[in-house]
XYZ file of C-alpha atoms in Angstrom:
703
model
C 103.862 25.903 136.259
C 104.184 29.357 134.757
C 100.583 29.622 133.592
C 98.550 32.467 135.070
C 95.043 31.087 135.545
C 93.830 34.244 137.257
C 94.776 36.341 134.222
C 93.072 33.853 131.897
C 89.982 33.978 134.098
C 90.009 37.783 133.983
C 90.181 37.781 130.183
C 87.478 35.116 129.944
C 85.187 37.093 132.226
C 85.669 40.221 130.133
C 84.955 38.347 126.887
C 81.875 36.579 128.223
C 80.520 39.885 129.542
C 80.221 41.011 125.905
C 78.059 38.001 124.987
C 74.314 37.885 125.189
C 72.625 34.929 126.855
C 72.063 33.007 123.626
C 75.720 33.377 122.707
C 76.824 32.139 126.103
C 74.539 29.117 125.842
C 75.919 28.337 122.375
C 79.360 27.774 123.868
C 78.284 24.983 126.220
C 77.969 22.267 123.578
C 81.042 20.322 122.458
C 80.647 21.795 118.966
C 80.650 25.412 120.085
C 79.333 27.906 117.559
C 81.366 30.876 116.323
C 80.575 34.351 117.609
C 81.732 36.360 114.638
C 81.081 39.809 116.061
C 83.468 39.081 118.941
C 86.069 37.291 116.844
C 85.406 33.960 118.556
C 85.852 31.137 116.022
C 83.986 27.844 116.172
C 85.614 25.296 118.435
C 85.032 21.565 118.818
C 85.962 20.396 122.302
C 85.994 16.696 121.382
C 89.412 15.253 120.669
C 91.138 12.051 121.763
C 94.758 11.230 122.576
C 94.749 7.945 124.476
C 97.949 6.707 122.807
C 98.469 9.241 120.049
C 96.330 11.897 118.384
C 93.219 10.016 117.314
C 90.567 10.062 114.619
C 91.797 12.938 112.478
C 94.199 11.366 110.045
C 97.962 10.943 110.230
C 99.561 10.534 113.653
C 102.102 8.419 115.491
C 100.196 5.437 116.863
C 101.768 4.405 120.161
C 100.976 1.158 121.984
C 97.644 1.104 123.808
C 97.467 2.672 127.292
C 97.617 -0.656 129.163
C 100.814 -1.445 127.268
C 102.374 1.883 128.182
C 101.467 1.152 131.797
C 103.416 -2.115 131.598
C 106.622 -0.105 131.197
C 106.292 1.124 134.806
C 108.054 4.249 133.557
C 106.610 7.623 134.524
C 109.430 9.566 132.839
C 108.872 7.862 129.486
C 105.122 8.390 129.854
C 105.668 12.133 130.133
C 107.882 12.118 127.037
C 105.261 10.208 125.044
C 102.545 12.648 126.078
C 104.739 15.589 125.063
C 105.141 14.038 121.609
C 101.367 13.592 121.375
C 100.862 17.253 122.311
C 103.452 18.325 119.742
C 101.642 16.412 117.001
C 98.304 17.748 118.246
C 99.576 21.323 117.981
C 101.042 20.711 114.540
C 97.761 19.313 113.287
C 95.734 22.097 114.943
C 97.949 24.765 113.394
C 97.573 23.251 109.931
C 93.840 22.634 110.174
C 93.129 26.110 111.574
C 95.037 27.701 108.716
C 92.459 26.069 106.444
C 89.613 27.102 108.774
C 88.964 23.410 109.482
C 87.553 23.337 113.008
C 85.891 19.959 112.806
C 85.577 17.269 115.462
C 88.908 15.711 116.586
C 90.843 18.768 115.415
C 91.011 20.828 118.591
C 93.481 20.920 121.470
C 91.273 19.603 124.277
C 92.152 15.936 124.491
C 89.794 13.669 126.427
C 92.641 11.606 127.832
C 93.879 9.922 130.007
C 91.478 7.247 131.244
C 92.398 6.736 134.907
C 89.585 4.408 135.872
C 90.698 1.332 137.799
C 90.715 -1.941 135.868
C 88.991 -3.716 138.760
C 87.514 -6.655 136.823
C 89.185 -8.529 133.935
C 85.878 -8.798 132.071
C 85.653 -5.051 131.423
C 86.097 -4.378 127.712
C 87.569 -0.895 128.107
C 90.193 -1.895 130.641
C 92.946 -1.674 128.035
C 92.339 2.088 127.871
C 93.492 2.372 131.501
C 96.796 2.047 133.324
C 95.715 -1.118 135.100
C 94.352 -2.212 138.441
C 96.497 -0.314 140.922
C 95.593 3.224 142.066
C 99.202 4.161 142.878
C 100.572 3.104 139.492
C 97.599 4.718 137.753
C 98.090 8.005 139.592
C 101.850 8.180 138.912
C 101.467 7.427 135.201
C 98.397 9.645 134.899
C 100.168 12.622 136.480
C 103.096 12.156 134.106
C 100.818 11.893 131.076
C 98.987 15.100 132.022
C 102.242 16.945 132.685
C 103.586 15.880 129.305
C 100.416 16.759 127.435
C 99.873 20.165 129.057
C 103.531 21.161 129.247
C 105.096 23.695 131.592
C 105.068 26.820 129.442
C 103.153 30.053 129.855
C 100.481 28.536 127.597
C 99.159 24.981 127.777
C 100.486 22.890 124.929
C 97.244 20.890 125.006
C 94.523 20.374 127.607
C 94.251 16.961 129.271
C 91.109 15.405 130.719
C 90.819 12.908 133.575
C 88.076 10.424 132.788
C 85.630 8.853 133.612
C 84.741 10.435 136.952
C 84.054 8.316 138.902
C 83.683 4.621 139.749
C 83.390 3.447 136.161
C 84.572 0.068 134.903
C 81.635 -1.747 133.347
C 79.428 -3.421 132.500
C 79.397 -1.672 129.134
C 75.906 -2.820 128.147
C 74.433 -1.353 131.360
C 76.419 1.857 131.605
C 73.576 4.164 130.570
C 71.344 2.971 133.410
C 73.747 1.446 135.918
C 74.204 2.643 139.507
C 77.701 1.796 140.733
C 77.462 1.341 144.483
C 80.817 1.901 146.167
C 81.540 2.171 149.866
C 83.304 5.258 151.270
C 86.292 3.005 151.951
C 86.498 1.711 148.375
C 86.025 5.229 147.017
C 88.939 6.645 149.002
C 91.123 3.550 148.833
C 90.733 2.610 145.155
C 88.429 4.606 142.898
C 89.352 8.239 143.642
C 93.138 8.471 144.320
C 94.190 8.794 140.676
C 91.652 11.534 139.979
C 92.749 13.396 143.100
C 96.397 13.163 142.074
C 95.701 14.486 138.576
C 93.824 17.458 140.006
C 96.164 18.332 142.866
C 99.535 17.408 141.397
C 99.135 17.856 137.639
C 96.488 20.618 137.542
C 94.554 18.670 134.920
C 92.471 21.138 132.929
C 89.369 19.014 132.487
C 87.462 16.164 134.106
C 84.893 14.028 132.282
C 81.942 12.463 134.050
C 81.011 8.809 133.610
C 77.798 7.488 132.069
C 76.716 5.614 135.159
C 75.348 6.795 138.455
C 77.574 6.539 141.502
C 75.742 5.862 144.751
C 72.500 7.101 143.220
C 73.671 10.286 141.497
C 74.391 10.460 137.744
C 78.080 11.265 137.463
C 77.555 14.122 134.990
C 75.066 15.758 137.355
C 76.408 14.761 140.763
C 76.739 17.484 143.412
C 78.667 15.008 145.556
C 81.289 14.257 142.921
C 81.510 17.558 141.051
C 80.923 20.148 143.738
C 81.812 18.594 147.083
C 84.679 16.339 146.023
C 86.171 17.829 142.875
C 85.795 21.555 143.405
C 85.453 22.065 147.171
C 87.615 19.262 148.587
C 90.286 19.064 145.869
C 90.192 22.670 144.591
C 89.628 21.841 140.903
C 89.441 25.026 138.796
C 89.171 23.670 135.270
C 86.079 22.689 133.307
C 83.862 19.625 133.585
C 82.613 17.781 130.511
C 79.942 15.128 130.155
C 80.604 11.836 128.461
C 78.948 11.711 125.083
C 75.174 11.822 125.294
C 75.398 10.927 128.999
C 73.135 13.801 130.047
C 70.395 12.398 127.820
C 70.615 9.250 129.938
C 69.301 11.198 132.944
C 65.739 11.076 131.620
C 65.926 8.252 129.085
C 67.641 5.592 131.215
C 68.452 6.647 134.780
C 64.994 8.100 135.305
C 66.211 10.878 137.596
C 64.572 13.587 135.462
C 61.507 13.729 133.255
C 62.761 15.472 130.131
C 65.727 17.052 128.380
C 65.193 20.466 129.975
C 65.362 19.004 133.464
C 68.409 16.928 132.543
C 70.245 19.942 131.141
C 69.408 21.893 134.275
C 70.537 19.116 136.612
C 73.902 18.825 134.856
C 74.536 22.560 134.611
C 73.574 23.274 138.219
C 75.858 20.464 139.407
C 78.763 22.056 137.528
C 78.950 20.298 134.157
C 80.231 23.029 131.847
C 80.236 21.422 128.415
C 77.880 18.820 127.012
C 79.200 16.166 124.677
C 75.854 15.523 123.078
C 72.891 17.751 122.313
C 70.922 18.016 125.570
C 72.291 21.514 126.188
C 70.304 22.637 123.161
C 67.554 22.775 125.781
C 69.447 25.146 128.105
C 67.509 28.189 126.930
C 64.199 26.411 127.410
C 65.360 25.404 130.889
C 66.224 29.039 131.554
C 62.815 30.206 130.391
C 61.180 27.726 132.778
C 63.297 28.988 135.660
C 65.259 25.752 135.989
C 68.638 27.473 135.536
C 69.856 31.030 136.010
C 71.839 33.291 133.717
C 74.597 33.278 136.345
C 74.954 29.495 136.019
C 75.164 29.702 132.227
C 77.679 32.526 132.523
C 79.852 30.620 134.979
C 80.099 27.600 132.678
C 80.924 29.794 129.690
C 83.626 31.614 131.646
C 85.268 28.335 132.622
C 85.355 27.222 128.992
C 86.748 30.511 127.753
C 89.379 30.345 130.487
C 90.614 27.070 129.006
C 90.744 28.600 125.532
C 92.802 31.524 126.871
C 95.106 29.115 128.719
C 95.676 27.343 125.394
C 96.571 30.636 123.746
C 93.756 30.280 121.230
C 92.955 34.002 121.311
C 96.312 35.617 122.070
C 98.681 33.241 120.262
C 101.430 31.121 121.772
C 104.940 29.735 121.446
C 103.432 26.622 119.850
C 101.795 28.340 116.873
C 104.768 27.698 114.599
C 105.119 23.948 115.185
C 105.224 22.647 111.606
C 103.080 19.866 110.191
C 106.101 17.788 109.231
C 106.714 16.783 112.857
C 103.623 14.564 112.613
C 104.717 10.905 112.561
C 108.337 11.909 112.020
C 111.073 9.301 112.360
C 111.931 10.355 115.918
C 108.313 9.879 117.031
C 107.954 6.547 115.245
C 111.167 5.306 116.853
C 109.807 6.275 120.263
C 106.639 4.302 119.548
C 108.669 1.201 118.644
C 110.817 1.641 121.758
C 107.635 1.894 123.828
C 106.349 -1.348 122.337
C 109.632 -3.077 123.208
C 109.612 -1.773 126.775
C 105.971 -2.689 127.355
C 106.035 -6.339 126.257
C 105.986 -8.744 129.211
C 107.812 -12.070 129.136
C 105.571 -14.437 131.096
C 107.379 -17.716 130.471
C 110.684 -18.785 128.950
C 112.197 -22.244 129.244
C 115.355 -21.003 127.524
C 114.098 -20.997 123.940
C 114.229 -17.204 123.838
C 115.956 -15.319 122.470
C 115.916 -17.096 119.115
C 119.159 -17.382 117.169
C 118.442 -16.860 113.496
C 121.716 -18.556 112.568
C 120.429 -21.806 114.088
C 116.813 -21.744 112.887
C 116.104 -22.652 109.277
C 112.310 -22.401 109.224
C 109.944 -20.433 111.470
C 106.223 -21.032 111.383
C 104.180 -17.932 112.189
C 100.617 -18.985 112.943
C 97.480 -17.348 114.285
C 94.660 -14.921 113.539
C 96.567 -11.964 115.010
C 99.861 -12.771 113.286
C 99.195 -10.690 110.183
C 96.293 -8.486 111.243
C 96.636 -4.740 111.623
C 93.647 -4.423 113.943
C 95.343 -5.699 117.121
C 98.253 -3.348 116.529
C 96.306 -0.235 117.421
C 93.716 -1.073 120.092
C 91.018 1.618 120.064
C 90.911 5.437 119.952
C 93.707 5.535 117.388
C 95.062 7.736 114.636
C 96.133 6.741 111.135
C 99.692 5.543 110.637
C 101.421 5.719 107.270
C 102.981 2.301 107.853
C 101.968 -0.739 109.869
C 104.163 -3.723 110.747
C 102.370 -6.883 111.866
C 104.091 -9.629 113.856
C 104.510 -11.692 110.675
C 105.970 -8.742 108.778
C 108.253 -7.867 111.692
C 109.691 -11.382 111.749
C 110.027 -11.482 107.963
C 111.812 -8.128 107.925
C 114.116 -9.152 110.759
C 115.315 -12.487 109.364
C 115.352 -11.411 105.719
C 116.412 -14.228 103.417
C 118.402 -16.005 106.130
C 115.399 -17.916 107.496
C 112.334 -19.326 105.724
C 109.128 -18.005 107.266
C 105.951 -20.038 106.766
C 102.580 -18.515 107.613
C 99.079 -19.733 108.380
C 96.163 -17.718 109.719
C 95.190 -20.881 111.575
C 91.628 -19.830 112.337
C 89.340 -16.838 112.406
C 89.633 -14.595 115.440
C 86.339 -15.919 116.818
C 84.189 -17.430 114.052
C 84.306 -21.167 113.343
C 85.673 -20.720 109.812
C 87.551 -18.187 107.687
C 85.725 -18.822 104.406
C 81.954 -18.735 104.683
C 81.346 -21.810 102.485
C 84.141 -23.919 103.934
C 84.112 -26.600 106.589
C 84.548 -25.604 110.221
C 88.117 -24.682 111.134
C 89.087 -24.532 107.476
C 92.584 -23.159 108.249
C 93.422 -25.665 110.989
C 95.082 -28.331 108.831
C 97.226 -25.659 107.199
C 98.359 -24.542 110.658
C 99.301 -28.117 111.559
C 101.176 -28.523 108.267
C 103.001 -25.250 108.908
C 104.039 -26.424 112.374
C 105.176 -29.792 111.017
C 107.444 -28.055 108.516
C 108.941 -25.571 110.976
C 111.807 -25.724 113.459
C 109.993 -23.387 115.832
C 106.488 -21.910 115.885
C 105.458 -18.371 116.846
C 101.748 -18.690 117.662
C 100.066 -15.274 117.686
C 96.673 -15.353 119.377
C 94.477 -12.991 121.361
C 91.770 -10.399 120.906
C 91.264 -7.009 119.282
C 88.819 -4.125 119.641
C 86.021 -6.138 118.047
C 86.143 -8.463 121.068
C 87.064 -6.109 123.895
C 86.298 -2.437 123.808
C 83.709 0.241 124.299
C 80.025 -0.570 124.027
C 79.220 -1.180 120.354
C 82.491 0.494 119.402
C 83.080 -2.040 116.651
C 79.965 -4.184 116.871
C 81.369 -6.626 119.403
C 80.143 -10.100 118.575
C 78.555 -10.605 122.001
C 76.912 -7.209 121.887
C 78.662 -5.034 124.457
C 82.450 -4.960 124.406
C 82.935 -6.811 127.678
C 84.170 -10.383 127.948
C 81.981 -13.186 129.263
C 84.996 -15.081 130.620
C 88.788 -15.198 130.455
C 89.026 -17.793 127.703
C 90.363 -17.204 124.244
C 87.652 -17.740 121.610
C 87.017 -21.446 121.003
C 88.629 -21.577 117.518
C 91.860 -20.195 118.983
C 91.851 -22.666 121.870
C 91.525 -25.535 119.412
C 94.251 -24.029 117.231
C 96.621 -23.793 120.193
C 96.043 -27.402 121.205
C 96.473 -28.804 117.702
C 99.631 -26.816 117.004
C 101.220 -27.822 120.297
C 100.342 -31.473 119.712
C 102.707 -31.429 116.707
C 105.584 -31.388 119.185
C 107.622 -28.482 117.840
C 108.772 -25.710 120.210
C 106.028 -23.085 120.459
C 106.362 -19.435 121.475
C 102.962 -17.911 122.236
C 102.635 -14.193 121.513
C 99.449 -12.850 123.088
C 97.952 -9.664 121.650
C 95.237 -8.620 124.080
C 94.520 -5.770 126.460
C 93.302 -7.760 129.438
C 93.882 -10.878 131.503
C 93.441 -14.113 129.523
C 93.337 -17.670 130.857
C 96.729 -18.959 129.738
C 96.787 -22.116 131.841
C 97.102 -24.402 128.793
C 99.842 -22.292 127.241
C 101.640 -22.065 130.571
C 101.729 -25.869 130.729
C 102.579 -26.640 127.101
C 104.324 -23.684 125.436
C 108.046 -23.092 125.679
C 107.642 -19.322 126.006
C 104.857 -16.732 126.344
C 105.223 -13.067 125.449
C 102.445 -10.595 126.264
C 102.539 -8.058 123.418
C 99.335 -6.109 124.253
C 98.193 -3.839 121.379
C 101.703 -2.658 120.490
C 101.093 0.260 118.114
C 101.453 0.748 114.384
C 104.915 -0.808 114.036
C 104.552 -3.188 116.954
C 105.594 -6.166 114.858
C 109.047 -4.646 114.476
C 109.437 -4.347 118.241
C 108.230 -7.887 118.929
C 110.664 -9.328 116.376
C 113.546 -7.446 117.994
C 112.593 -9.003 121.333
C 112.119 -12.531 119.994
C 115.583 -12.506 118.420
C 117.299 -10.890 121.373
C 118.366 -7.566 119.921
C 116.615 -6.216 123.005
C 115.289 -7.988 126.093
C 111.698 -7.775 127.358
C 111.411 -5.531 130.414
C 107.682 -4.942 130.942
C 105.737 -5.851 134.070
C 102.061 -6.717 134.347
C 99.893 -3.746 135.417
C 97.046 -6.222 135.952
C 96.631 -9.665 137.499
C 96.369 -12.626 135.157
C 93.930 -14.850 137.030
C 93.724 -18.605 136.515
C 89.928 -18.336 136.176
C 86.957 -16.413 137.546
C 86.382 -18.727 140.516
C 85.611 -16.626 143.573
C 85.435 -13.403 141.576
C 82.440 -11.257 142.647
C 79.703 -10.488 140.145
C 80.750 -8.029 137.467
C 78.126 -5.565 138.714
C 79.452 -5.718 142.287
C 81.783 -2.759 142.846
C 83.188 -3.913 146.178
C 86.902 -4.538 145.918
C 86.903 -7.707 148.040
C 88.506 -10.522 146.089
C 89.599 -8.262 143.218
C 93.090 -7.263 142.088
C 96.353 -8.231 143.731
C 95.640 -6.099 146.801
C 92.518 -7.994 147.823
C 92.538 -11.356 146.025
C 92.289 -14.576 147.986
C 93.825 -17.210 145.699
C 96.983 -17.533 143.662
C 97.369 -15.747 140.342
C 98.614 -17.446 137.192
C 100.797 -14.417 136.494
C 100.729 -11.777 139.249
C 100.569 -8.009 139.012
C 104.108 -6.633 138.730
C 105.506 -9.855 137.257
C 107.676 -10.070 134.176
C 110.824 -11.927 133.176
C 113.775 -10.822 131.089
C 116.708 -12.540 129.368
C 119.378 -11.597 131.892
C 119.437 -11.749 135.672
C 119.499 -8.925 138.182
C 119.130 -9.373 141.925
C 118.521 -7.074 144.871
C 121.400 -8.049 147.142
C 120.571 -5.637 149.958
C 118.158 -2.872 150.953
C 117.889 -0.496 153.883
C 115.934 2.448 155.231
C 118.030 5.616 155.287
C 116.057 7.847 157.670
C 114.251 7.837 160.984
C 110.585 7.307 160.229
C 107.678 8.796 162.118
C 103.985 9.296 161.346
C 104.653 12.520 159.427
C 107.694 11.541 157.376
C 108.319 9.861 154.048
C 110.499 6.747 153.953
C 113.857 6.905 152.191
C 114.900 3.499 150.842
C 118.170 2.405 149.275
C 118.522 -0.830 147.316
C 121.695 -2.495 146.089
C 121.176 -4.177 142.711
C 123.612 -6.401 140.858
C 123.537 -7.782 137.333
C 124.742 -11.355 137.743
C 124.306 -12.264 134.081
C 126.319 -11.786 130.916
C 124.091 -9.314 129.090
C 122.673 -5.862 129.750
C 119.552 -5.930 131.917
C 116.657 -3.524 132.239
C 114.473 -4.200 135.262
C 111.751 -2.492 137.278
C 112.539 -2.097 140.950
C 109.299 -2.269 142.914
C 108.457 -1.481 146.539
C 105.335 -2.841 148.234
C 104.106 -1.960 151.705
C 102.138 -4.119 154.117
C 100.389 -2.649 157.154
C 100.945 -5.268 159.858
C 98.483 -4.030 162.485
C 95.491 -1.984 161.299
C 92.116 -3.674 160.888
C 91.520 -1.223 158.031
C 94.567 -2.283 156.001
C 94.170 -3.822 152.542
C 94.226 -7.615 152.693
C 97.635 -8.095 151.082
C 99.962 -5.173 150.317
C 100.171 -2.183 147.997
C 102.637 -0.887 145.451
C 104.230 2.290 146.798
C 107.271 2.830 144.587
C 108.811 1.797 141.254
C 111.770 2.737 139.092
C 113.261 1.320 135.899
C 116.968 0.530 136.173
C 119.605 -0.525 133.643
C 122.718 -2.508 134.442
C 125.623 -3.679 132.324
C 126.941 -7.236 132.852
C 128.472 -7.541 136.321
C 127.514 -3.990 137.293
C 126.314 -3.160 140.806
C 124.365 0.018 141.540
C 122.667 1.694 144.481
C 119.187 3.067 143.883
C 117.438 5.460 146.242
C 113.659 5.814 146.251
C 111.137 7.690 148.361
C 108.029 6.009 149.727
C 105.469 8.738 150.387
C 104.002 9.059 153.870
C 100.559 8.384 152.389
C 101.602 4.775 151.782
C 101.411 4.159 155.535
C 97.788 5.261 155.769
C 94.772 3.001 156.025
C 91.201 3.905 155.131
C 88.360 3.464 157.593
C 84.913 2.218 156.617
C 83.774 5.868 156.657
C 86.427 6.757 154.074
C 88.804 8.550 156.445
C 92.505 8.097 155.685
C 94.558 7.623 158.859
C 97.827 6.141 160.075
C 96.553 3.339 162.260
C 99.600 1.144 162.754
C 103.032 1.227 164.347
C 104.504 -1.552 162.220
C 104.901 -1.956 158.460
C 106.892 -4.202 156.161
C 108.457 -2.935 152.937
C 109.271 -5.451 150.197
C 111.996 -4.310 147.807
C 112.519 -6.343 144.652
C 111.503 -6.964 141.064
C 108.064 -8.394 141.855
C 105.429 -8.715 144.520
C 106.406 -10.803 147.557
C 103.713 -13.397 146.768
C 104.619 -17.081 146.545
C 103.752 -17.370 142.838
C 106.035 -14.488 141.787
C 108.843 -15.878 143.930
C 108.444 -19.335 142.386
C 108.357 -17.985 138.814
C 111.324 -15.661 139.248
C 113.252 -17.899 141.642
C 114.113 -14.968 143.855
C 112.275 -12.921 146.433
C 112.191 -9.291 147.494
C 114.136 -8.018 150.493
C 111.856 -7.393 153.478
C 112.386 -4.313 155.660
C 110.572 -3.568 158.915
C 109.336 -0.048 159.636
C 108.361 0.883 163.192
C 106.863 4.222 164.162
């Protein structure tokens, strides 16, 4: 990167030296006050960009983060983040010209969320890149690189959140102590954060609400000082989650009052408070709980970020015009992302549909014509939305009759308050009876899975109690399938759902996630074969919760594809497409020792009659170490495209780190002389092999 942090630090130090203590303290809240005599305008540090610029009006609304992860495409992730930064700059330029410096209008984006989706019950899991630390780190690094850019000035500032060991329960997060072993910390919970700091130079890190091993994450010397700054060399600024510092005295009970909480956070290295506890910084100073040097240091870090963004000296991005916001190019990229992220879980040959052979399509389900499941959470405002129903209607035009029934409420037992229970069910059955094929659109939205009280979740937290669809939807699915017409299930959800019934009775299942503002357009293009699905699952779809540890248990045993005991319904890394590509051969190109990376070449052939896009995946299994993960770990991936009959050779590098194991004390070592690499389009598990009817090529590595 070209950016000169030392010069920005020098300028920040000089500016802060002109401030008095009160002025310095005023800069440590998220809604920083102006200092008119020094020409420092007000600045609000709080902005969001999880899958597009959020909460400040017009923006391109991309598919939710978990959907983007399903692309397994780090290059596309960087491009998407660059578009988000471009729109963020355009909006900032326009708002600043009108002296509008309100919340959600700055250039410090509190994204990405690189927590590990360790348990399918967690409501915020769809904000993450899934359950695997390697995939999460690769996509997270790309997102940060795209958002921050590589110019002399940062295009926007990214933030790695929520540091660390945070993935529910939502209703306990303000008081919860997440206990994680040194092994689980190093093996699962910390790698993505470390990668974002060391490889992407992420400008900001946000602390979690919970405690980790006894210390509140926004006031943890272990996490902030020892790990983040001393061990990893982080130089940016640290921000609290919103009102998390207040939790120190109100819920965690580690301090007695707001002054002590503010002091604990500041002394640990938390530079900016999302919340209002830092209003007590001056009182804490007067009581001798913090020093002027500590206040100064935090202020200097924050001003360094503002200099790096060019907010005082100007930048190459100051002339980005407002009309780039939600332009056609950006909207097209969002639709392409939705296409590439959808995962085909089952297909008995019914897909793709041929609109010349279908006279009537029944589109049924509570998510079929709802905008809410298009955009997930933390979203901007699109100028146009396309639901699944609208996408199908637009695609077939007048050539095919499209019937529609809501079928049931998303989770209540009736749509109309005064009606009988399941008042839309008979209409759904009638629709199915009068259709040649049914597209059944079920799932969740942010009112059922999301952040604590984000939308008044009907069970009170945002987490899921189980993996079942709401009861009205389960009944709808059964009744529609009993009609006997071919049924294609389209699932709009951000987490693993129990699809055992659909797997047994439906002709096809397409996982659409929360596909963005015009997601319905993308799904229609896939259903009718204009494009083929190419996404892979970034999470495991379990059959049920049998054997799953308690939600509050942060040990990784039994969780995710790396440690699970039983067989998944749909495994991590799985996804079908319409064509057929096979890995016909693979080999290791170099001599491998304990200090080298592994160079792998795979030969891939398209044996079908249509273009194929696939995701080549490499997994590694440590065959000897007692410290190895139970199963195997993803260590490489790359999207590939092949024309009919085409054969290509793909070279990939497996990093040396993939051969390491983590001891119980959290030390990462190479502890084996023998490894197996699996090169293919899925995991090497028996379920993936059975579903795909092919298996990865196994390669032996000996040191």
